[in-house]
Coordinates of C-alpha atoms and ligand atoms in Angstrom, one line a residue:
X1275 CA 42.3 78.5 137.9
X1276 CA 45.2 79.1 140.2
X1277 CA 47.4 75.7 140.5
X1278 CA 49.2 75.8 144.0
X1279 CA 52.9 74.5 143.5
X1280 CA 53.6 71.7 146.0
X1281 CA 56.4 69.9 143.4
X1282 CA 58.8 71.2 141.2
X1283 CA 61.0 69.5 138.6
X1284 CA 64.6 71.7 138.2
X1285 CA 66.6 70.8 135.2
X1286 CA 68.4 73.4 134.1
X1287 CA 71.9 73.6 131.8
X1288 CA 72.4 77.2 131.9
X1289 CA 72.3 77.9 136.3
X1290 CA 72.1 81.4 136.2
X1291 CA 69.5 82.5 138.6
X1292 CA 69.0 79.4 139.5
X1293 CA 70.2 79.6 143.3
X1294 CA 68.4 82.5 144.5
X1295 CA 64.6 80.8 142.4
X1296 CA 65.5 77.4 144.2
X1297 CA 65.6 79.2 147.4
X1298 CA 62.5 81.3 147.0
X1299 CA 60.5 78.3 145.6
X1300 CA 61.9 76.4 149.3
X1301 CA 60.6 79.3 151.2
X1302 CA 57.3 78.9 149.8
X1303 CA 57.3 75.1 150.7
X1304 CA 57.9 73.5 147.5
X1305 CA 59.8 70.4 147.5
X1306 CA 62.4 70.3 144.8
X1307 CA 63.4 67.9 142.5
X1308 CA 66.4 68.0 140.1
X1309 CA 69.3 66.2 137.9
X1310 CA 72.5 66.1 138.6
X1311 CA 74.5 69.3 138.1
X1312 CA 71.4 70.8 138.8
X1313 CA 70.8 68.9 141.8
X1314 CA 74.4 69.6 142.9
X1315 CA 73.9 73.2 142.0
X1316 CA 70.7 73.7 144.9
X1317 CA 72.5 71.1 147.7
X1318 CA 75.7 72.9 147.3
X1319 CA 73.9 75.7 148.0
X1320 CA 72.5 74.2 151.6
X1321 CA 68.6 74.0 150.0
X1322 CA 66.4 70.8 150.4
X1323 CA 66.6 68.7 147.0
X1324 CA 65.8 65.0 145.9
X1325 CA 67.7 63.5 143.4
X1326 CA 65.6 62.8 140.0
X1327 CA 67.0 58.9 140.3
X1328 CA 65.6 59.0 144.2
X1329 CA 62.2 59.2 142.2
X1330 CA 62.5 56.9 139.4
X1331 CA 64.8 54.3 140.8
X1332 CA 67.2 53.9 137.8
X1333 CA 70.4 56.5 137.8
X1334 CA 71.6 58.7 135.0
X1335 CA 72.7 56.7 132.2
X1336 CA 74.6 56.3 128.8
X1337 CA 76.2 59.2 129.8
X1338 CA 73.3 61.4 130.8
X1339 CA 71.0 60.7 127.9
X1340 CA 68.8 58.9 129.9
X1341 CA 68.1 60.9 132.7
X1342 CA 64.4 62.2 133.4
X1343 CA 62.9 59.7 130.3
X1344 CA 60.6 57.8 132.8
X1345 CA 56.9 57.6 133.4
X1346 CA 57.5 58.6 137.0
X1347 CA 58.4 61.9 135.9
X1348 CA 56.4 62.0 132.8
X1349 CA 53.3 60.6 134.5
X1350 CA 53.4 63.4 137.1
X1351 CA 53.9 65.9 134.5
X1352 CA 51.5 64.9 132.0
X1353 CA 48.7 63.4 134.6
X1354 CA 45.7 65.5 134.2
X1355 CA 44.7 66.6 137.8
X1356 CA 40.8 66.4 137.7
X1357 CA 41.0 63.5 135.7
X1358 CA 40.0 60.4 137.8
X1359 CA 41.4 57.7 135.7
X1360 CA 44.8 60.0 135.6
X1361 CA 44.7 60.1 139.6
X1362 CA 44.3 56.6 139.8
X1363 CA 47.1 55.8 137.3
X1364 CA 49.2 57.9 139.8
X1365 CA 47.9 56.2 142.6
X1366 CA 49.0 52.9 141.2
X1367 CA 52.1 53.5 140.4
X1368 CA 53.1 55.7 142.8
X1369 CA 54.2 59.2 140.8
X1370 CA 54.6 61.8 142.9
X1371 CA 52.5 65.0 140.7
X1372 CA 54.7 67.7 139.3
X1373 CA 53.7 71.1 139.2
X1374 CA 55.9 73.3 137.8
X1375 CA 59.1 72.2 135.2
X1376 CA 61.8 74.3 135.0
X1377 CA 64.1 73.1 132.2
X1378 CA 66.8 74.4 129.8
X1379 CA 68.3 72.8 127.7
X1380 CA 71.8 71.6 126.3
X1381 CA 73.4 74.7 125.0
X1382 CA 73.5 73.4 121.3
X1383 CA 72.9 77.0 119.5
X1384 CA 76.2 77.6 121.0
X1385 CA 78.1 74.5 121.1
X1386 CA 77.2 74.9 117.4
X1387 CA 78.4 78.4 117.3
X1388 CA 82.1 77.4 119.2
X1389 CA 82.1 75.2 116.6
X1390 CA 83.1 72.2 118.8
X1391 CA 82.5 68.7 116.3
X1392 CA 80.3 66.5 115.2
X1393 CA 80.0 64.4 117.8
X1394 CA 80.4 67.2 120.5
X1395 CA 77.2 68.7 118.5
X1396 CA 75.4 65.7 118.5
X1397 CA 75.7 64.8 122.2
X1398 CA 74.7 68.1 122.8
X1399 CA 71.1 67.8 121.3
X1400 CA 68.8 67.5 124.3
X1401 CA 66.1 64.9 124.3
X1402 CA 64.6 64.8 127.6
X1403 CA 64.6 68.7 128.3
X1404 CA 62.7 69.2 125.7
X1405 CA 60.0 66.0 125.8
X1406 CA 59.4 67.2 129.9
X1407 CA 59.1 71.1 128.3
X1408 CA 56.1 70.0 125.8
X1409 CA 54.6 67.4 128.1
X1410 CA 54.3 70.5 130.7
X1411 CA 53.3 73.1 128.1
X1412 CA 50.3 70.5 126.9
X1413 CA 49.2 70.0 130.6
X1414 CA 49.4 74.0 131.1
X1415 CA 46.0 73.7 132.7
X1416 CA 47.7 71.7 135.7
X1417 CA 51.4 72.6 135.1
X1418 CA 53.5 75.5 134.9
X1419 CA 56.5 75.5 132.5
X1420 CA 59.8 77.8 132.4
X1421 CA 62.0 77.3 129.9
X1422 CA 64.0 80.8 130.7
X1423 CA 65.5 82.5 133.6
X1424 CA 63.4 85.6 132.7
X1425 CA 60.6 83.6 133.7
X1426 CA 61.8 82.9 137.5
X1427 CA 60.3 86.5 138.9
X1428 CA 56.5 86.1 137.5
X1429 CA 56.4 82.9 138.5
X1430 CA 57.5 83.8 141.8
X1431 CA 55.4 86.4 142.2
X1432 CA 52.2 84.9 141.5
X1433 CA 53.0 82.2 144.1
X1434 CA 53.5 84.9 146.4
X1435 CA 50.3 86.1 145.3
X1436 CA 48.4 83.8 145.0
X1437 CA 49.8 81.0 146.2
X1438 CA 50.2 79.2 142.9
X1439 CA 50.2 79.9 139.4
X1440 CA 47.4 81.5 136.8
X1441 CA 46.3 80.2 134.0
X1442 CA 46.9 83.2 132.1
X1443 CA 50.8 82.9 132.7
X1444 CA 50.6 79.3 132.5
X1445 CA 49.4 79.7 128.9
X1446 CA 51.7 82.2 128.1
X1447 CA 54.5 80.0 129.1
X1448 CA 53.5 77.2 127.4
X1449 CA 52.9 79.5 124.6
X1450 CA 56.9 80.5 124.9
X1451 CA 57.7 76.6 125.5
X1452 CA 56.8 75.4 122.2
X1453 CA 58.8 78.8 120.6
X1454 CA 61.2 77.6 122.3
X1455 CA 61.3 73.5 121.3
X1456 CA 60.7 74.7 117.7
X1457 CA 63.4 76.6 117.7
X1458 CA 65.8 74.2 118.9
X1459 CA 65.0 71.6 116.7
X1460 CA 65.1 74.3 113.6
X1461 CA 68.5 74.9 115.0
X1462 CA 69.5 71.4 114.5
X1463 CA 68.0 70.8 111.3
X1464 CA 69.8 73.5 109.7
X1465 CA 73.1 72.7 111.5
X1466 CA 72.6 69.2 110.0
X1467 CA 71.7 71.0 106.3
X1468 CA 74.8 73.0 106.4
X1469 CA 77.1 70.0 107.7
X1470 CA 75.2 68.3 104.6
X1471 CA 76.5 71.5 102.3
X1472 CA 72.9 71.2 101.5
X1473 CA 72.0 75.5 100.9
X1474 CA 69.3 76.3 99.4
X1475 CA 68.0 72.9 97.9
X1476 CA 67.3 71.4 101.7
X1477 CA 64.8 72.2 103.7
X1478 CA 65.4 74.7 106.4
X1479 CA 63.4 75.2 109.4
X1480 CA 63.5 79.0 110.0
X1481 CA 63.1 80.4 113.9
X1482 CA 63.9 83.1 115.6
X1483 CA 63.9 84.7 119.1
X1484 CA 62.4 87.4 119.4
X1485 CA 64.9 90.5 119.8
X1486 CA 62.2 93.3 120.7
X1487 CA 58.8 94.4 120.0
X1488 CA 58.9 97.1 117.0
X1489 CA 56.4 100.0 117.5
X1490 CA 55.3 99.6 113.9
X1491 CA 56.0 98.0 110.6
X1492 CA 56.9 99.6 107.5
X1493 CA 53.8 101.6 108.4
X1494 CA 52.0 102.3 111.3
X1495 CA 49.2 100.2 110.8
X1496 CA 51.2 97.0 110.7
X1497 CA 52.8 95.6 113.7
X1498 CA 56.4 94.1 113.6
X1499 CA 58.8 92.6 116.1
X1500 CA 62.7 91.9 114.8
X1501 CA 64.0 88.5 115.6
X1502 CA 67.5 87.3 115.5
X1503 CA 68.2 83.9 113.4
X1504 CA 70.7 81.1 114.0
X1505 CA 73.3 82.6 111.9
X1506 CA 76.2 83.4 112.9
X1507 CA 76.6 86.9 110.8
X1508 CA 77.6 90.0 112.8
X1509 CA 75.3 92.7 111.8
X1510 CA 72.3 95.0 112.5
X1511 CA 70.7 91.5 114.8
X1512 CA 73.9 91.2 117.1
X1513 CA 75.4 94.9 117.5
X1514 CA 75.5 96.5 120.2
X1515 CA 73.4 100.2 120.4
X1516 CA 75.7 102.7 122.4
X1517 CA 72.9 105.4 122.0
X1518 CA 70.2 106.5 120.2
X1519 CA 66.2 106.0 120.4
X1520 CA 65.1 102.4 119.5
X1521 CA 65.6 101.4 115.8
X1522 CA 62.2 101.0 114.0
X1523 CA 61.4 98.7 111.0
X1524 CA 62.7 100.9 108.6
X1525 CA 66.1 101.8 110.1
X1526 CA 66.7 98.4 110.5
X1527 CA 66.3 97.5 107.1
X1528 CA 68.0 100.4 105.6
X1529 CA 71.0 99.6 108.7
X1530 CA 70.8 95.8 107.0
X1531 CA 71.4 97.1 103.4
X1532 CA 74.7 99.5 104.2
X1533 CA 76.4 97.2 106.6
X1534 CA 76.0 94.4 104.0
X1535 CA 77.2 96.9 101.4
X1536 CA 79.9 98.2 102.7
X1537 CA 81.4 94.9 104.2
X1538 CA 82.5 94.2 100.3
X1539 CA 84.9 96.4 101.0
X1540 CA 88.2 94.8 102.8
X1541 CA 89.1 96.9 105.9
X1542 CA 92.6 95.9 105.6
X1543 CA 92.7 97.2 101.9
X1544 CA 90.3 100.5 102.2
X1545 CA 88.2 102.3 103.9
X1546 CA 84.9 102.4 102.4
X1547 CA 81.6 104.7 103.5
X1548 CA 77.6 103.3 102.6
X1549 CA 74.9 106.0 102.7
X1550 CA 71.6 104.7 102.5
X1551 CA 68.0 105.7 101.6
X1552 CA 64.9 103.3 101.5
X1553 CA 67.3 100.2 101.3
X1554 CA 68.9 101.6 98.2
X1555 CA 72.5 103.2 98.3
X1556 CA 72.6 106.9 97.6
X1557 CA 76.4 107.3 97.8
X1558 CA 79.2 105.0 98.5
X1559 CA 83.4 105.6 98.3
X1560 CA 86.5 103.9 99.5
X1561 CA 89.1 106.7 100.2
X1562 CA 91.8 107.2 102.3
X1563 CA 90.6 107.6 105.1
X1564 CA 86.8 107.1 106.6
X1565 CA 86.4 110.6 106.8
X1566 CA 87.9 111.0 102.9
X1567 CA 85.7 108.4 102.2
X1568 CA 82.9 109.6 103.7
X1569 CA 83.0 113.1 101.9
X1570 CA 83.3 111.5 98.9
X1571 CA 80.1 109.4 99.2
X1572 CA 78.4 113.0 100.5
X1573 CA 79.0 114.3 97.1
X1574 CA 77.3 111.2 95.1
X1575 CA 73.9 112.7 96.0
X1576 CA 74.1 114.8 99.4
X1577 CA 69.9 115.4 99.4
X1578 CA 69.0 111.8 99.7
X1579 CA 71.5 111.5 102.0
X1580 CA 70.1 113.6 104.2
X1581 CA 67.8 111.4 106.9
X1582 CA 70.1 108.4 105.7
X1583 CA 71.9 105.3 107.1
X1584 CA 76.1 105.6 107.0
X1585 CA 77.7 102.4 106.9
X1586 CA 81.6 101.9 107.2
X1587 CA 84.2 99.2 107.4
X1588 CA 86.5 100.2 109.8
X1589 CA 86.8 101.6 113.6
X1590 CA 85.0 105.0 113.0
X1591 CA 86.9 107.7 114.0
X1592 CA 86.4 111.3 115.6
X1593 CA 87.2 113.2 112.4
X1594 CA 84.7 111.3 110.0
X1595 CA 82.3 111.9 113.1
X1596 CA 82.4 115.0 113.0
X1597 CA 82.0 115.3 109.8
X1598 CA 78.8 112.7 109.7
X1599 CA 76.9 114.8 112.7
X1600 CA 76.7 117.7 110.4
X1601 CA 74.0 116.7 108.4
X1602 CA 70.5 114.5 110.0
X1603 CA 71.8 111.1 109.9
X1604 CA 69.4 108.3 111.4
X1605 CA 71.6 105.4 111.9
X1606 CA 75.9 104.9 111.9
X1607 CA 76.8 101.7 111.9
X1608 CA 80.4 100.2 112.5
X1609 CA 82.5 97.5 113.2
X1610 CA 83.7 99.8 116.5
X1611 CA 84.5 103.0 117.4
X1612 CA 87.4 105.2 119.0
X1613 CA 86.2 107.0 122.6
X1614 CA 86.4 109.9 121.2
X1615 CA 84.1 109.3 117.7
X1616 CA 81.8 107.6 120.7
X1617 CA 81.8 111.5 122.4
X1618 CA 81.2 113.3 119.1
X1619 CA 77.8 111.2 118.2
X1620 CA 77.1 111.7 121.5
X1621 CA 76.3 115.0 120.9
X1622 CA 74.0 114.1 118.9
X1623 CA 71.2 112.3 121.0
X1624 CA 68.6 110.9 118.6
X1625 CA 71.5 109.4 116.5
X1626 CA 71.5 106.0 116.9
X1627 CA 75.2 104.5 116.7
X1628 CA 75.0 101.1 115.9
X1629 CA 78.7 98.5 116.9
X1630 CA 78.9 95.0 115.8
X1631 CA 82.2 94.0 116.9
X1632 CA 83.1 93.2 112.8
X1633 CA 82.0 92.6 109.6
X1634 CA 80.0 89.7 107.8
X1635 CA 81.9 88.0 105.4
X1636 CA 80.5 88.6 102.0
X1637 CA 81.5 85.0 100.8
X1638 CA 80.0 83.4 103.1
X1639 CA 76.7 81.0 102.8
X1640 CA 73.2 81.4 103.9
X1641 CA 69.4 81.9 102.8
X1642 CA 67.4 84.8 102.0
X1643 CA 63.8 84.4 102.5
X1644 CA 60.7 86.4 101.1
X1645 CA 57.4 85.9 102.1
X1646 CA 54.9 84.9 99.0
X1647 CA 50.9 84.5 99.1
X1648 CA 50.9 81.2 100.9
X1649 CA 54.8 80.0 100.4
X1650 CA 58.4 81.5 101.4
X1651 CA 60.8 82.2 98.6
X1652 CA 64.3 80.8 99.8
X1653 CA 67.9 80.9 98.0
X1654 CA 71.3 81.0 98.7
X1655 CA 72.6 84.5 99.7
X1656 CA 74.4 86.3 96.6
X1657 CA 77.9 85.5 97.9
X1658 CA 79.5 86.4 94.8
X1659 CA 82.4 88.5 95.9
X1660 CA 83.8 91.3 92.9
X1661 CA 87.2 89.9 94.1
X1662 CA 86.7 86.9 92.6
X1663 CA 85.5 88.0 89.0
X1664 CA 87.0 86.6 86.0
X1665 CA 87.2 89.9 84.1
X1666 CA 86.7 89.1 79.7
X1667 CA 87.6 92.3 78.0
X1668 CA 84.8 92.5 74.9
X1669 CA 86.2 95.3 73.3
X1670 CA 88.5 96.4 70.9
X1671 CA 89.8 98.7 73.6
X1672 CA 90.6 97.2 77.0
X1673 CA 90.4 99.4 80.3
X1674 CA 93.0 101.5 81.3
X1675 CA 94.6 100.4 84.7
X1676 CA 92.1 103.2 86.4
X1677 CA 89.1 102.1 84.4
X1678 CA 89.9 98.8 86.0
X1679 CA 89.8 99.8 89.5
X1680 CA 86.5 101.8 89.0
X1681 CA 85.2 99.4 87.1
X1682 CA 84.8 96.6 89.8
X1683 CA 84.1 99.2 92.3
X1684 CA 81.0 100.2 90.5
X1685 CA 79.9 96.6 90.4
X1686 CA 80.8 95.8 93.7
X1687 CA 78.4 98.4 94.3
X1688 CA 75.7 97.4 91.8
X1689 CA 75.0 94.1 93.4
X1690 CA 74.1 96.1 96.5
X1691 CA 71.5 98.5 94.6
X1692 CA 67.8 97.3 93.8
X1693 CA 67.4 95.9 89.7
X1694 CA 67.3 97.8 87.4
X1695 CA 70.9 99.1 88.3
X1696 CA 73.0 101.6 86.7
X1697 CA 75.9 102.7 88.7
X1698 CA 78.8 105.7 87.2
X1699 CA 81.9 105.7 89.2
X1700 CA 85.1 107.5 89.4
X1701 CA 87.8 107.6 91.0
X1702 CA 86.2 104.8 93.7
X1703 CA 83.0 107.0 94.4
X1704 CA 79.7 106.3 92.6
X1705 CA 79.0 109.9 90.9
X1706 CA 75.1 108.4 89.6
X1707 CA 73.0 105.6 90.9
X1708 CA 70.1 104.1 89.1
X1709 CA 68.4 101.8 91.3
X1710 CA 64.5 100.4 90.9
X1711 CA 63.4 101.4 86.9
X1712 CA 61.4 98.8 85.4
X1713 CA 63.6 99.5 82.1
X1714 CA 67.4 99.8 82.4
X1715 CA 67.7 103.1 80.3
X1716 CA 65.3 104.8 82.8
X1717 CA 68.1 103.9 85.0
X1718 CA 71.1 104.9 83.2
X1719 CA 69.2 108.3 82.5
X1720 CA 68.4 108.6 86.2
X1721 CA 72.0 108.2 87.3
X1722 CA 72.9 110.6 85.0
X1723 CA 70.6 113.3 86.1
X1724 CA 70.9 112.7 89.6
X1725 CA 74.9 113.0 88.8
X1726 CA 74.2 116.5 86.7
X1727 CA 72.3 117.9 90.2
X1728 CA 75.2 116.8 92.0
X1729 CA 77.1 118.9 89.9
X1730 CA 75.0 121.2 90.3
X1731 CA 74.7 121.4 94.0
X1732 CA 79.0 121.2 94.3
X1733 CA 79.4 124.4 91.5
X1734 CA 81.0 122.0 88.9
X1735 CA 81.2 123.1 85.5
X1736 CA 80.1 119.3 84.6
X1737 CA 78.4 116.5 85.7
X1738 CA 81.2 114.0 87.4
X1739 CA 79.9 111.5 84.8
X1740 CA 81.8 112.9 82.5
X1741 CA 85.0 110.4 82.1
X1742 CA 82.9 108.0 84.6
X1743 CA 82.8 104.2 84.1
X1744 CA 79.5 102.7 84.7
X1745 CA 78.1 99.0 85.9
X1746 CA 74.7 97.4 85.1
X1747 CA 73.7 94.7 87.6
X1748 CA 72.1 92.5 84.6
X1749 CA 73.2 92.8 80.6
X1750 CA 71.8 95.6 78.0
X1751 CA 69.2 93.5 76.7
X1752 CA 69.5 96.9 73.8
X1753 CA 72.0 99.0 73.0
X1754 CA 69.9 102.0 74.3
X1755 CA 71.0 101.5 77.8
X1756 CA 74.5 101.4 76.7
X1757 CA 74.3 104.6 74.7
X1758 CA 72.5 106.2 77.6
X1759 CA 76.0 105.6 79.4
X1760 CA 77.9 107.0 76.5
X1761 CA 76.2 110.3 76.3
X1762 CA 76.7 110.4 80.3
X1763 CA 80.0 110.8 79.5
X1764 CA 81.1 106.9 80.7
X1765 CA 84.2 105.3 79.0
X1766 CA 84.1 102.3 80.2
X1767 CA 81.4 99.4 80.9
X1768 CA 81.3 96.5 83.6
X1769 CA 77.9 93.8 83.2
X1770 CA 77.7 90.0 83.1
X1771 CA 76.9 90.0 79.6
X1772 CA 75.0 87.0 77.9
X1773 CA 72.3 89.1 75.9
X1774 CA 71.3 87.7 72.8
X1775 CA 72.2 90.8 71.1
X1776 CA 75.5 91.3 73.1
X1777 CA 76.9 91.7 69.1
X1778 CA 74.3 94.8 68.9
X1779 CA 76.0 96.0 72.1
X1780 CA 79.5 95.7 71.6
X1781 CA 79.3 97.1 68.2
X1782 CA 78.0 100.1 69.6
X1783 CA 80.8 100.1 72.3
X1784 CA 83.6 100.0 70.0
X1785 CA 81.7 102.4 67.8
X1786 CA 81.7 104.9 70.6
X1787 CA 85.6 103.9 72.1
X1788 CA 84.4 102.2 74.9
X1789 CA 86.1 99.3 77.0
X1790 CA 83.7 96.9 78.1
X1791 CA 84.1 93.6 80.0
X1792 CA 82.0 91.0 80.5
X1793 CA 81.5 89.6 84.8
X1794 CA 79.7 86.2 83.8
X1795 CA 78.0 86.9 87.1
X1796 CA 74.7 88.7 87.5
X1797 CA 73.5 90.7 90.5
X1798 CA 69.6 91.2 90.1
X1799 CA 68.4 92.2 93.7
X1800 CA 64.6 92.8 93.4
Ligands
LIG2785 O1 70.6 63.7 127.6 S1 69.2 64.1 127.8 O2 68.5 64.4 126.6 N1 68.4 63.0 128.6 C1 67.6 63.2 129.6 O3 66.9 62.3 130.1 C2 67.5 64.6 130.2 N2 66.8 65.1 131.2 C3 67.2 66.4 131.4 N3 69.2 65.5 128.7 C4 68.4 65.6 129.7 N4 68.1 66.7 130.5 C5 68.8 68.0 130.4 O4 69.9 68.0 131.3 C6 68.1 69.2 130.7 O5 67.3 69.7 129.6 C7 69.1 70.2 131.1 O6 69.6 71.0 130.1 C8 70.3 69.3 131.6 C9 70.5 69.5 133.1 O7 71.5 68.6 133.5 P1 72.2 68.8 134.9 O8 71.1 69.0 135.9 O9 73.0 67.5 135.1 O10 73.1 69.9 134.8

C-alpha cells in the first residue's frame, strides 16, 4: 500500500515551511506543481516548478477564483489508479496523475478575526483549496493530502522511507482533511449567522481544532481532548501557560468559570479576585488592591478554597502572589502579570499560571452548548451585565447607598454560581454562597452556615452575615427563602422578582425592615 510520489500539486496561502518541503520533495524527484504566489514562492527560491495554468491551459482568472477548478487537475487527483476505465480517461485527455496535494487555504478564520469587511470576507472564502483537499482525501488510497505544515515532516519521512506514502498516514490525513473543510465552512456559516444578528435562533455549525489531547475526562475512565472554537473570546482556550503541569478537564472547566466571573468586574474601576471549587465560586471580592481583594475572597470560605482556581482582573502583582502561593492553589489565571509575580509562582512548580493577554467582554454575544441524549442544547450566552440593571425598589424601605453597592455585587456574583443561588455580601465580598440546592432555602441556610464556619475559622464573635445583603439568582417562589435571609442577619434583598406571590414576599420584607429590589433579569445557570 505504499504510493510512490512522482507529482505533487502545491497550493498553499500560509508559506511557512513551505521552501525547505518544496526542496526536499525536489530531492526526492518529485516534480512540482503550484499556483501563483505559491509557484513564485518555490522558483524564487531557485527549485524546479510548473505553473498550474502550464497544465490546464487557461490562466488564473476573475481574480484568482478560478485557478486549479479544472479536470486536468481534478482528473489527476481524483483518478483512481488501478482503475482501467480511470487510466484510460487520463490517457485521453491527457492529465498528468497527482499524487500528493498540499493545500491551505485562504486565511478566512482570520481575515474574519482582523475584521476586514464584507466583501474582503467574502473573497476570502476558498473554493478550490478546499474542493482539491476532499477530492484527495476521497482518493486517500492513491493520494496523499496535507492540509498543514505540521504534516510536511511525516510525509517526508515516509518518502524517505519508503519511497512513497502509507496508507496508514494517508488515512489519517484525509481523516484530518475533512476536520479541516468542516471546519472552514462552520467558520463561514457562523460568520454569515452573526453578520445576520441571527444568535441563537440560526443554525450554527460548531468546530473546533483540536488544542491538545487531555489525559482524562471528568474521570479517568472517559477520554477528553479541549478544542478551541471560532470565537474570538480571550480566555482559558487562547492564554498562554507560563508554567505549570498540563491543565486537565477539570482545571479547565473550573479556570473557565473564574475568569468568566471575574471579568464582570471592570479593571478600570476595581480589582476583583474569583476563587473557585467544582465550577462554583467559593469566594469572590473587589478591594483595593488584588492582594486586598484577594484576602477578602480567602475569608468567604478559606477550606474550599484550598485546591481551588484564583481568577483576577487585572496585571497580577508580586504582593497578591505571595499571598496566593501560601495555600494549594491549582490554577491562577490573569489578564498578565508583573516579572516579579511571574518569579513568586515560580516557586511554586506544579502551579499552573494561566495569561490571556485580557478579559472577555461580558456583554458580548455567543452560544452555549450542552450535549443532550441525541440533540445539543444551544442559547445565547447570559450577557446580561449588572451594570446595566434597572434597579425597582419593592419596599417600603429603599437601600442605603452601601446596601446598593453590595447589593449588585452580590448579584453580579449570583449569575456566576450554579441555581439554586443564594449569595450574602458585604462590604463587596460574598461572606455565604449557596450554590446547587434543589430548593432555594436549602441554599440560603447553606450560605449562612458556611458564613457561621467562616466566622468560626477567623475568631469572629458573629457570622459576617450579620448586617449582609443577599441576592437570589431566580425569585422566592415562598417567603421561606426570604426569611432564611432575614434570620442570617441580611438587610437587604436583590432578585428578578416576578413570583406569583411576590405580595407574600414583600410583605414579609417590610414586616422584617428589609429593602428589596426587583432586577427583571434572571440568572439560572444549571
Ligand atoms: O479562489 S479560489 O477558490 N479558486 C481556485 O481555483 C483556487 N485554487 C487554489 N482559491 C484557490 N486556491 C487557493 O489559493 C489555495 O487553497 C491556496 O490557499 C491559495 C494559494 O494561492 P497562491 O499560490 O497564489 O498563493
Amino acid at each position: 500500500d505504499i504510493r510512490p510520489v512522482t507529482r505533487a500539486l502545491l497550493s498553499v496561502s500560509d508559506k511557512t515551511g513551505l521552501v525547505p518541503f518544496a526542496t526536499a520533495l525536489v530531492a526526492h524527484g518529485v516534480e512540482l506543481v503550484s499556483t501563483g504566489g505559491t509557484a513564485k514562492a518555490i522558483a524564487d527560491a531557485g527549485l524546479p516548478v510548473k505553473d498550474v495554468s502550464e497544465l490546464t491551459g487557461f490562466p488564473e482568472m476573475m481574480d484568482g477564483r478560478v485557478k486549479t477548478l479544472h479536470p486536468k487537475v481534478h482528473g489527476g487527483i481524483l483518478a483512481i489508479r488501478a482503475d482501467k476505465g480511470h487510466q484510460a480517461s487520463l490517457a485521453e485527455h491527457a492529465i498528468a496523475p497527482i499524487d500528493l496535494v498540499v493545500v491551505n487555504l485562504y486565511p478566512f478564520e482570520a481575515t474574519v478575526a482582523r475584521k476586514a469587511d464584507f466583501e474582503e470576507t467574502i473573497e476570502n472564502i476558498d473554493i478550490g483549496g478546499p474542493s482539491m483537499i476532499r477530492g484527495a482525501a476521497k482518493n486517500h488510497n492513491d493520494v496523499a493530502v496535507v492540509v498543514e505544515a505540521a504534516d510536511y515532516e511525516a510525509v517526508l519521512a515516509e518518502i524517505a522511507a519508503h519511497g512513497g506514502t502509507t496508507l496508514p498516514l494517508r488515512r489519517k490525513l484525509a481523516q484530518k482533511a475533512y476536520a479541516r473543510t468542516a471546519a472552514y465552512d462552520a467558520a463561514i456559516s457562523n460568520w454569515f449567522a452573526r453578520e445576520l444578528k441571527e444568535e441563537a435562533p440560526a443554525f450554527r455549525a460548531f468546530s473546533g481544532k483540536l488544542i491538545e489531547a487531555l489525559r482524562y475526562g471528568e474521570n479517568p475512565h472517559q477520554s477528553a481532548a479541549f478544542y478551541a472554537s471560532d470565537e474570538i473570546r480571550p480566555g482559558v482556550a487562547t492564554a498562554r501557560q507560563v508554567q505549570g503541569k498540563q491543565l486537565s478537564y477539570n482545571n479547565i472547566n473550573d479556570t473557565d468559570a473564574a475568569f468568566e466571573a471575574v471579568a464582570e468586574f471592570h479593571p478600570a474601576r476595581t480589582a476583583a479576585v474569583v476563587i473557585v471549587k467544582h465550577a462554583n465560586p467559593c469566594g469572590v471580592a473587589e478591594g483595593a488592591s488584588l492582594e486586598e481583594a484577594y484576602a477578602k475572597a480567602l475569608a468567604c470560605d478559606p477550606v474550599s478554597a484550598f485546591g481551588g482556581i484564583i481568577a483576577v482582573n487585572r496585571t497580577l502583582d508580586a504582593a497578591s502572589a505571595r499571598a496566593m502561593v501560601e495555600i494549594f492553589t491549582e490554577v491562577i489565571v490573569a489578564p498578565d502579570a508583573t516579572d516579579e509575580a511571574i518569579a513568586v509562582v515560580a516557586a511554586k512548580k506544579n502551579l499552573r499560571l494561566l495569561l490571556t493577554g485580557g478579559l472577555p467582554d461580558p456583554r458580548a454575544g455567543g452560544l452555549t452548548v450542552k450535549t443532550v441524549a441525541g440533540g445539543l442544547l444551544v442559547q445565547g450566552r447570559d450577557n446580561a451585565s449588572a451594570d446595566d440593571l434597572d434597579l425597582k425598589v419593592v419596599t417600603k424601605r429603599a437601600p442605603t447607598d452601601r446596601e446598593l453597592t453590595d447589593l449588585r455585587f452580590a448579584f453580579r456574583v449570583a449569575k456566576h454560581v450554579k441555581s439554586n443561588t443564594i449569595i450574602y455580601a458585604k462590604d463587596l465580598a460574598t461572606v455565604g454562597i449557596g450554590a446547587g440546592q434543589m430548593s432555594r432555602v436549602d441554599s440560603a441556610r447553606i450560605a449562612a452556615r458556611k458564613a457561621l464556619d467562616a466566622a468560626e475559622a477567623l475568631g469572629l464573635k458573629e457570622p459576617l452575615t450579620k448586617g449582609s445583603v443577599v441576592a437570589s439568582d431566580a425569585f422566592f417562589p415562598f417567603a421561606d427563602g426570604l426569611l432564611a435571609a432575614v434570620e442570617a442577619g441580611a438587610t437587604a434583598v436583590i432578585q428578578p422578582g416576578g413570583s406569583m406571590r411576590d405580595n407574600e414576599v414583600i410583605a414579609a420584607a417590610d414586616a422584617a425592615g428589609l429593602a428589596m429590589v426587583f432586577t427583571g433579569v434572571r440568572h439560572f445557570r444549571h
